[in-house]
CSV table of C-alpha atoms in Angstrom, one decimal:
chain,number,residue,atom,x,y,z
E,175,UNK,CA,0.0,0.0,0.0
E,176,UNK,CA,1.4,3.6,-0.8
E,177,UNK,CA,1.3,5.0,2.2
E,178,UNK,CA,2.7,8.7,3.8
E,179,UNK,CA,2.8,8.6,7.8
E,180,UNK,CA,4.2,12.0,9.4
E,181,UNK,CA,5.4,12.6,13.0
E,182,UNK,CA,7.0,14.8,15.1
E,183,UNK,CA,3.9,17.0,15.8
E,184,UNK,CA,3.3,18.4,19.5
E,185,UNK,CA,3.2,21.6,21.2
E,186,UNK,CA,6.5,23.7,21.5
E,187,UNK,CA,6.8,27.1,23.2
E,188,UNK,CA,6.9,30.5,20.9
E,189,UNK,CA,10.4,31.0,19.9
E,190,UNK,CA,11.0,27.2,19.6
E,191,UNK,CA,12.2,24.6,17.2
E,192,UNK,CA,10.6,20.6,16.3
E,193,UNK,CA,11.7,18.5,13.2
E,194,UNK,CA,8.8,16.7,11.6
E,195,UNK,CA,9.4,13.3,9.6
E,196,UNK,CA,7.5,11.5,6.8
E,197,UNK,CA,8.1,7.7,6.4
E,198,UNK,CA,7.4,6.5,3.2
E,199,UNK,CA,5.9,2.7,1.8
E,200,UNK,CA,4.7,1.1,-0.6
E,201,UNK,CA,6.6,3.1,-3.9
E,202,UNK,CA,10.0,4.1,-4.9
E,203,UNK,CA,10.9,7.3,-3.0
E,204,UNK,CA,14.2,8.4,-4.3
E,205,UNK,CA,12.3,8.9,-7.6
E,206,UNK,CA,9.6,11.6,-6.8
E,207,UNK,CA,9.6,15.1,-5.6
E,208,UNK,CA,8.3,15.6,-2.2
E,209,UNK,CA,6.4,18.2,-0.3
E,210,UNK,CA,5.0,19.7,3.1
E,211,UNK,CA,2.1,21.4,3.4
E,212,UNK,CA,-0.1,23.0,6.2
E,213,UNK,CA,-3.5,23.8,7.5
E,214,UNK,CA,-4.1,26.4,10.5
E,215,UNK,CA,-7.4,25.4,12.6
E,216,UNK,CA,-10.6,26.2,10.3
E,217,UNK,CA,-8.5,27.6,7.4
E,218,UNK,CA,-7.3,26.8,3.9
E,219,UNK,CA,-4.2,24.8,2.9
E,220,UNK,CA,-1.0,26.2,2.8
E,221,UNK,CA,2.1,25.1,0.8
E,222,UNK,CA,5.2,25.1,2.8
E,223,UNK,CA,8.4,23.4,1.0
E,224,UNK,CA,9.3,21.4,-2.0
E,225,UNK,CA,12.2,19.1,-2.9
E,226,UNK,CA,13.6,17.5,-5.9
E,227,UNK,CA,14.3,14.0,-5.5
E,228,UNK,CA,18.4,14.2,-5.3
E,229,UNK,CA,17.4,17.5,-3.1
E,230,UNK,CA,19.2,19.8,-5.4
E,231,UNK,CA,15.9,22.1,-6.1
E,232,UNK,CA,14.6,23.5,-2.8
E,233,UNK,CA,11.4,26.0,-3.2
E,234,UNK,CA,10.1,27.3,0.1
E,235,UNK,CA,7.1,29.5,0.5
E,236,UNK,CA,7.6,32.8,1.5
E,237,UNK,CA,6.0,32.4,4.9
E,238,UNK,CA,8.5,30.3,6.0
E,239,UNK,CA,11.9,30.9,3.6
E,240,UNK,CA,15.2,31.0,6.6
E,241,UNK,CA,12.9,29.1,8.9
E,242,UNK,CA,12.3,26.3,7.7
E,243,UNK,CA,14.3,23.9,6.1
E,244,UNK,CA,13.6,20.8,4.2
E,245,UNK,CA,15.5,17.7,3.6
E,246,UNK,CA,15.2,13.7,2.9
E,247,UNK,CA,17.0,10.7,2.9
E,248,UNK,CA,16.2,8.6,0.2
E,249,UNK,CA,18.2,5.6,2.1
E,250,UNK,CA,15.5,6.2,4.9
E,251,UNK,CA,13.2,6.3,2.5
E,252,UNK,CA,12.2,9.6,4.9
E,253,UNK,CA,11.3,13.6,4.1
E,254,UNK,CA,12.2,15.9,7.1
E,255,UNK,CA,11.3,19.5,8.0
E,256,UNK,CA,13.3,21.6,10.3
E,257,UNK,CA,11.2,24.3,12.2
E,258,UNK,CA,13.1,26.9,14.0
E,259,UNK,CA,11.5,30.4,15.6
E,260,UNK,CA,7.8,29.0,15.8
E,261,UNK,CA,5.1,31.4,16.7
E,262,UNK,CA,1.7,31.3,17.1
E,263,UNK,CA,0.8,31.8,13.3
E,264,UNK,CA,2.8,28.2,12.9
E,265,UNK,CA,-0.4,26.4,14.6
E,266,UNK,CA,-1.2,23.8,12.0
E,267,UNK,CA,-1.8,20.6,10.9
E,268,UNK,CA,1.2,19.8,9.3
E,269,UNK,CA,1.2,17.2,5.9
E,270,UNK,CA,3.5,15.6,3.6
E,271,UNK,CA,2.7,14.8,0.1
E,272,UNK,CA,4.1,13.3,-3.0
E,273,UNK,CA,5.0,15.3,-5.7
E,274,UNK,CA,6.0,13.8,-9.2
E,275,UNK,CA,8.9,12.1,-11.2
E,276,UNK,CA,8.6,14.9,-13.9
E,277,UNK,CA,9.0,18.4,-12.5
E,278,UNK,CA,8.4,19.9,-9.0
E,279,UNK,CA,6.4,22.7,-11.8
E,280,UNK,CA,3.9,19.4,-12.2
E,281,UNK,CA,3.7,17.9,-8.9
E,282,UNK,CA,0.7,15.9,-8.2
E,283,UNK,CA,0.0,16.0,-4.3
E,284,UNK,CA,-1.4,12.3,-5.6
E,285,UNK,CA,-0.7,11.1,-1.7
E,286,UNK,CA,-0.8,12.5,1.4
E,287,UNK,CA,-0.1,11.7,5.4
E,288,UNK,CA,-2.6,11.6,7.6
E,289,UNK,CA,-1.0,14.9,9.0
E,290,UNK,CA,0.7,16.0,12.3
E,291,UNK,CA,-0.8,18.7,14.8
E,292,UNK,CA,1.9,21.5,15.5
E,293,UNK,CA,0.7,24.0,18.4
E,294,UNK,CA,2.9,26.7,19.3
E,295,UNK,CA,1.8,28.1,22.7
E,296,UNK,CA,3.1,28.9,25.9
D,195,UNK,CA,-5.0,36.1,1.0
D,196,UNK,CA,-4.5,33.4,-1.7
D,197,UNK,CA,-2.5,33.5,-4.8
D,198,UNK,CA,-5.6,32.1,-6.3
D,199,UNK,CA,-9.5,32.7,-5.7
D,200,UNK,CA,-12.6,30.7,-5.2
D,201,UNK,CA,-15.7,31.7,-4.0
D,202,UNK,CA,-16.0,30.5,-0.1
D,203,UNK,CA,-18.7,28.4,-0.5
D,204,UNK,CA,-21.2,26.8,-3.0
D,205,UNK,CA,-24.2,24.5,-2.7
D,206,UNK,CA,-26.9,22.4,-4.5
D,207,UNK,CA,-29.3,19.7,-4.6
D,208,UNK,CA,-29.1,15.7,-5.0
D,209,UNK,CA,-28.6,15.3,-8.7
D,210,UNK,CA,-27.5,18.6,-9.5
D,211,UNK,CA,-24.4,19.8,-11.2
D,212,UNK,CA,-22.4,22.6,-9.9
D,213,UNK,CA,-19.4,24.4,-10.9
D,214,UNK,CA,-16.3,25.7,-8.6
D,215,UNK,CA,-14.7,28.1,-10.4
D,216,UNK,CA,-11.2,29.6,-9.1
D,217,UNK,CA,-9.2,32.6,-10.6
D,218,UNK,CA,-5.3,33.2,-10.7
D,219,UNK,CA,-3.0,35.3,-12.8
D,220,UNK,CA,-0.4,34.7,-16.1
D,221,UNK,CA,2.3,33.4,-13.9
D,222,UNK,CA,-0.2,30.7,-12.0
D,223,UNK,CA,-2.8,29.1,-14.3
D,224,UNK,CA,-2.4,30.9,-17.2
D,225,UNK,CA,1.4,29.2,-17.2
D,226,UNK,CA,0.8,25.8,-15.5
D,227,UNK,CA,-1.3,23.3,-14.8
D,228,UNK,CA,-4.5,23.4,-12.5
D,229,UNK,CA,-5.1,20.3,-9.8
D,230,UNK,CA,-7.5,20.0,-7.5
D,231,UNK,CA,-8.3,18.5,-4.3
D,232,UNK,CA,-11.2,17.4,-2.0
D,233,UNK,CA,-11.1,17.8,1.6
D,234,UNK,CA,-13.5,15.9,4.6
D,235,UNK,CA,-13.3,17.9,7.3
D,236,UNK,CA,-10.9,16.5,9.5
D,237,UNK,CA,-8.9,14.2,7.2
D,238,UNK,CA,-5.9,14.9,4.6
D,239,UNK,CA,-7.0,16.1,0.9
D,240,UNK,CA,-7.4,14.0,-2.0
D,241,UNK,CA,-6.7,14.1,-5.3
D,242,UNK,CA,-9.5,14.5,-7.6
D,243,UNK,CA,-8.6,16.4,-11.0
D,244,UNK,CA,-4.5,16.7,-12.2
D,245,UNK,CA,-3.2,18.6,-15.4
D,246,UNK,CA,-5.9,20.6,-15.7
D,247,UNK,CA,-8.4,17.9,-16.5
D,248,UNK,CA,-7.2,14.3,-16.3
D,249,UNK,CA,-8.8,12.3,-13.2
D,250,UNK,CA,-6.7,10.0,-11.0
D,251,UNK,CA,-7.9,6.1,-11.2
D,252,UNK,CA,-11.1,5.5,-8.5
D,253,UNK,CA,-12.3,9.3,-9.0
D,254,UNK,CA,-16.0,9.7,-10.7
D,255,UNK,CA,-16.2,10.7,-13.7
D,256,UNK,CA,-18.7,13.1,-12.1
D,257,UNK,CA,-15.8,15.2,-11.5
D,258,UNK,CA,-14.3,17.0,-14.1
D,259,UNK,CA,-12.0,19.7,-14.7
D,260,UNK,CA,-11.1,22.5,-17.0
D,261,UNK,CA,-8.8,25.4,-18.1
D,262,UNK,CA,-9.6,28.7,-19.9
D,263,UNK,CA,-6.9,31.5,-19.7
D,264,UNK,CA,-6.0,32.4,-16.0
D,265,UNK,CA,-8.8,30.8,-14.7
D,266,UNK,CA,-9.8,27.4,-14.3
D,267,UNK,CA,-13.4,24.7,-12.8
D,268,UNK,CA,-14.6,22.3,-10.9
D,269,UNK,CA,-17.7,20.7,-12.3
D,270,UNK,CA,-19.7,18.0,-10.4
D,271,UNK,CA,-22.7,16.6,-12.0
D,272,UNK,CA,-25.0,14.1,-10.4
D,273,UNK,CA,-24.1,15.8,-7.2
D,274,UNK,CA,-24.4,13.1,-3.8
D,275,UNK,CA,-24.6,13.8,-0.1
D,276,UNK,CA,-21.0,12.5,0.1
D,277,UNK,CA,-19.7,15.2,-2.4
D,278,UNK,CA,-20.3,17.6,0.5
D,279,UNK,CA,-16.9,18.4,1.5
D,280,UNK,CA,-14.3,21.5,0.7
D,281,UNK,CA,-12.8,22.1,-2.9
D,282,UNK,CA,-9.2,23.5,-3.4
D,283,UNK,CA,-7.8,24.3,-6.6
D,284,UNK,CA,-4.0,24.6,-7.0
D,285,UNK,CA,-1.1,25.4,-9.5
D,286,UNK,CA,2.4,26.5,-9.8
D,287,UNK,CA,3.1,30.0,-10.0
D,288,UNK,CA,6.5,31.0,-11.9
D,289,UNK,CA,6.5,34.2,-9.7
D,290,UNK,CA,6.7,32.9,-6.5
D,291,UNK,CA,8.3,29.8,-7.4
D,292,UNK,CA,6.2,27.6,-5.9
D,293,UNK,CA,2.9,25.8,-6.0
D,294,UNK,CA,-0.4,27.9,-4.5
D,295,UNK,CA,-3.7,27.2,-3.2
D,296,UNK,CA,-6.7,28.4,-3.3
D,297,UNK,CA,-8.4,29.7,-0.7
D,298,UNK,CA,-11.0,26.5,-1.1
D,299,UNK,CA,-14.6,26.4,-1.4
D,300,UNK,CA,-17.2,24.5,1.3
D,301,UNK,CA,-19.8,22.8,-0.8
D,302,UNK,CA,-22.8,22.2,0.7
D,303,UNK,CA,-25.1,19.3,-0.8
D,304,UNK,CA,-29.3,21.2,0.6
C-alpha cells in the first residue's frame, strides 16, 4: 500500500524549534519530488516546502523561507522539515505529500499523510 | 490572501451539477497546470482532478475539470450527499516559485 505517515507534531513554546518526519511505503521514494504542506485550525491549505528527488531544487514559501528547512533521505526512505523560531501563526496541521517524477512545476500532491498537529503556545 | 481565488462556499441539490470556479494570474494558471483537491473535514485532501483535466484512477467521472486563460473549474454533476466536502484548486506559480492554493470552497449538498 502507498502510504505517507508523518510525526514529530506536539506543542512547542513561541520561539521554539521541532523536526517533523515523513516515512514512506509502498513506492519508490528516491524517484519523486516531495512536499510539506499545512493547514491552521478552520482555514485553507498552505504550501510550505518542496524538494527534488536528489534535493538539489529546494522551493520554500515565503511564509517560512530562513525558517524552515527541508531535507530527505532517500536511504530512509524519509522527508524531514526543520522548524526553527515558531510562533503562534505556525499552529497547524502539518502534511507531507508526494510530488511527481517529472517536474516539482507538475507535482501531483497524488498522496498524502494523515497529518501532524503543531501548536505553538506557551 | 491566496495567490488564487474561489468563491467561499457553494451549494446544491441531490442530482444537481455545480461548478467551482477559481481565478489566478499569467504566472499561475495561465502558465501551468491546475489540480484540484477534496477535503473531509478532519482528514488529509485528495486528489480529484490533475493537469488541468485528467482524473486519477477511482475518481467519478462526475468530477471533471477545465482550463480557460487564467482561470480554471470544478464541475460535479449528479451531485451526492458525500460530495459535501471542501474544494481547493491549485497550481504552480512562476513568480513565486512555488505551488499555490486556493483559498477553497465548502460545498454544501441542501
Amino acid at each position: 500500500e502507498v502510504q505517507l505517515v508523518e510525526s514529530g507534531g506536539g506543542l512547542v513554546k513561541p520561539g521554539g524549534s521541532l523536526r517533523l518526519s515523513c516515512e514512506a511505503s509502498g513506492f519508490t521514494f528516491s524517484r519523486y519530488s516531495m512536499n510539506w504542506v499545512r493547514q491552521a485550525p478552520g482555514k485553507g491549505l498552505e504550501w510550505l516546502s518542496s524538494i527534488s528527488t536528489t534535493s538539489v531544487h529546494i522551493y520554500d514559501a515565503d511564509s517560512v523561507r530562513g525558517r524552515f528547512t527541508i531535507s530527505r533521505d532517500n536511504a530512509k526512505n524519509s522527508l524531514y522539515l526543520q522548524m526553527n523560531s515558531l510562533s503562534a501563526e505556525d499552529t497547524a496541521v502539518y502534511y507531507c505529500s508526494r510530488g511527481s517524477m517529472v517536474s516539482q512545476r507538475e507535482d501531483t500532491f497524488d498522496i498524502w499523510g494523515q497529518g501532524t498537529m503543531v501548536t505553538v503556545s506557551s | 490572501q491566496s495567490v488564487l481565488t474561489q468563491a467561499p462556499s457553494a451549494s446544491g441539490t441531490p442530482g444537481q451539477r455545480v461548478t467551482i470556479s477559481c481565478s489566478g494570474s499569467s504566472s499561475s494558471i495561465g502558465s501551468n497546470y491546475v489540480y484540484w483537491y477534496q477535503q473531509i473535514p478532519g482528514t488529509a485532501p485528495k486528489l480529484l482532478i490533475y493537469k488541468n483535466n485528467q482524473r486519477p484512477s477511482g475518481v467519478p467521472d462526475r468530477f471533471s475539470g477545465s482550463k480557460s486563460g487564467t482561470s480554471a473549474s470544478l464541475a460535479i454533476s449528479g451531485l451526492r450527499s458525500e460530495d459535501e466536502a471542501d474544494y481547493y484548486c491549485a497550481a504552480w506559480d512562476d513568480s513565486l516559485s512555488g505551488r499555490v492554493f486556493g483559498g477553497g470552497t465548502k460545498l454544501t449538498v441542501l
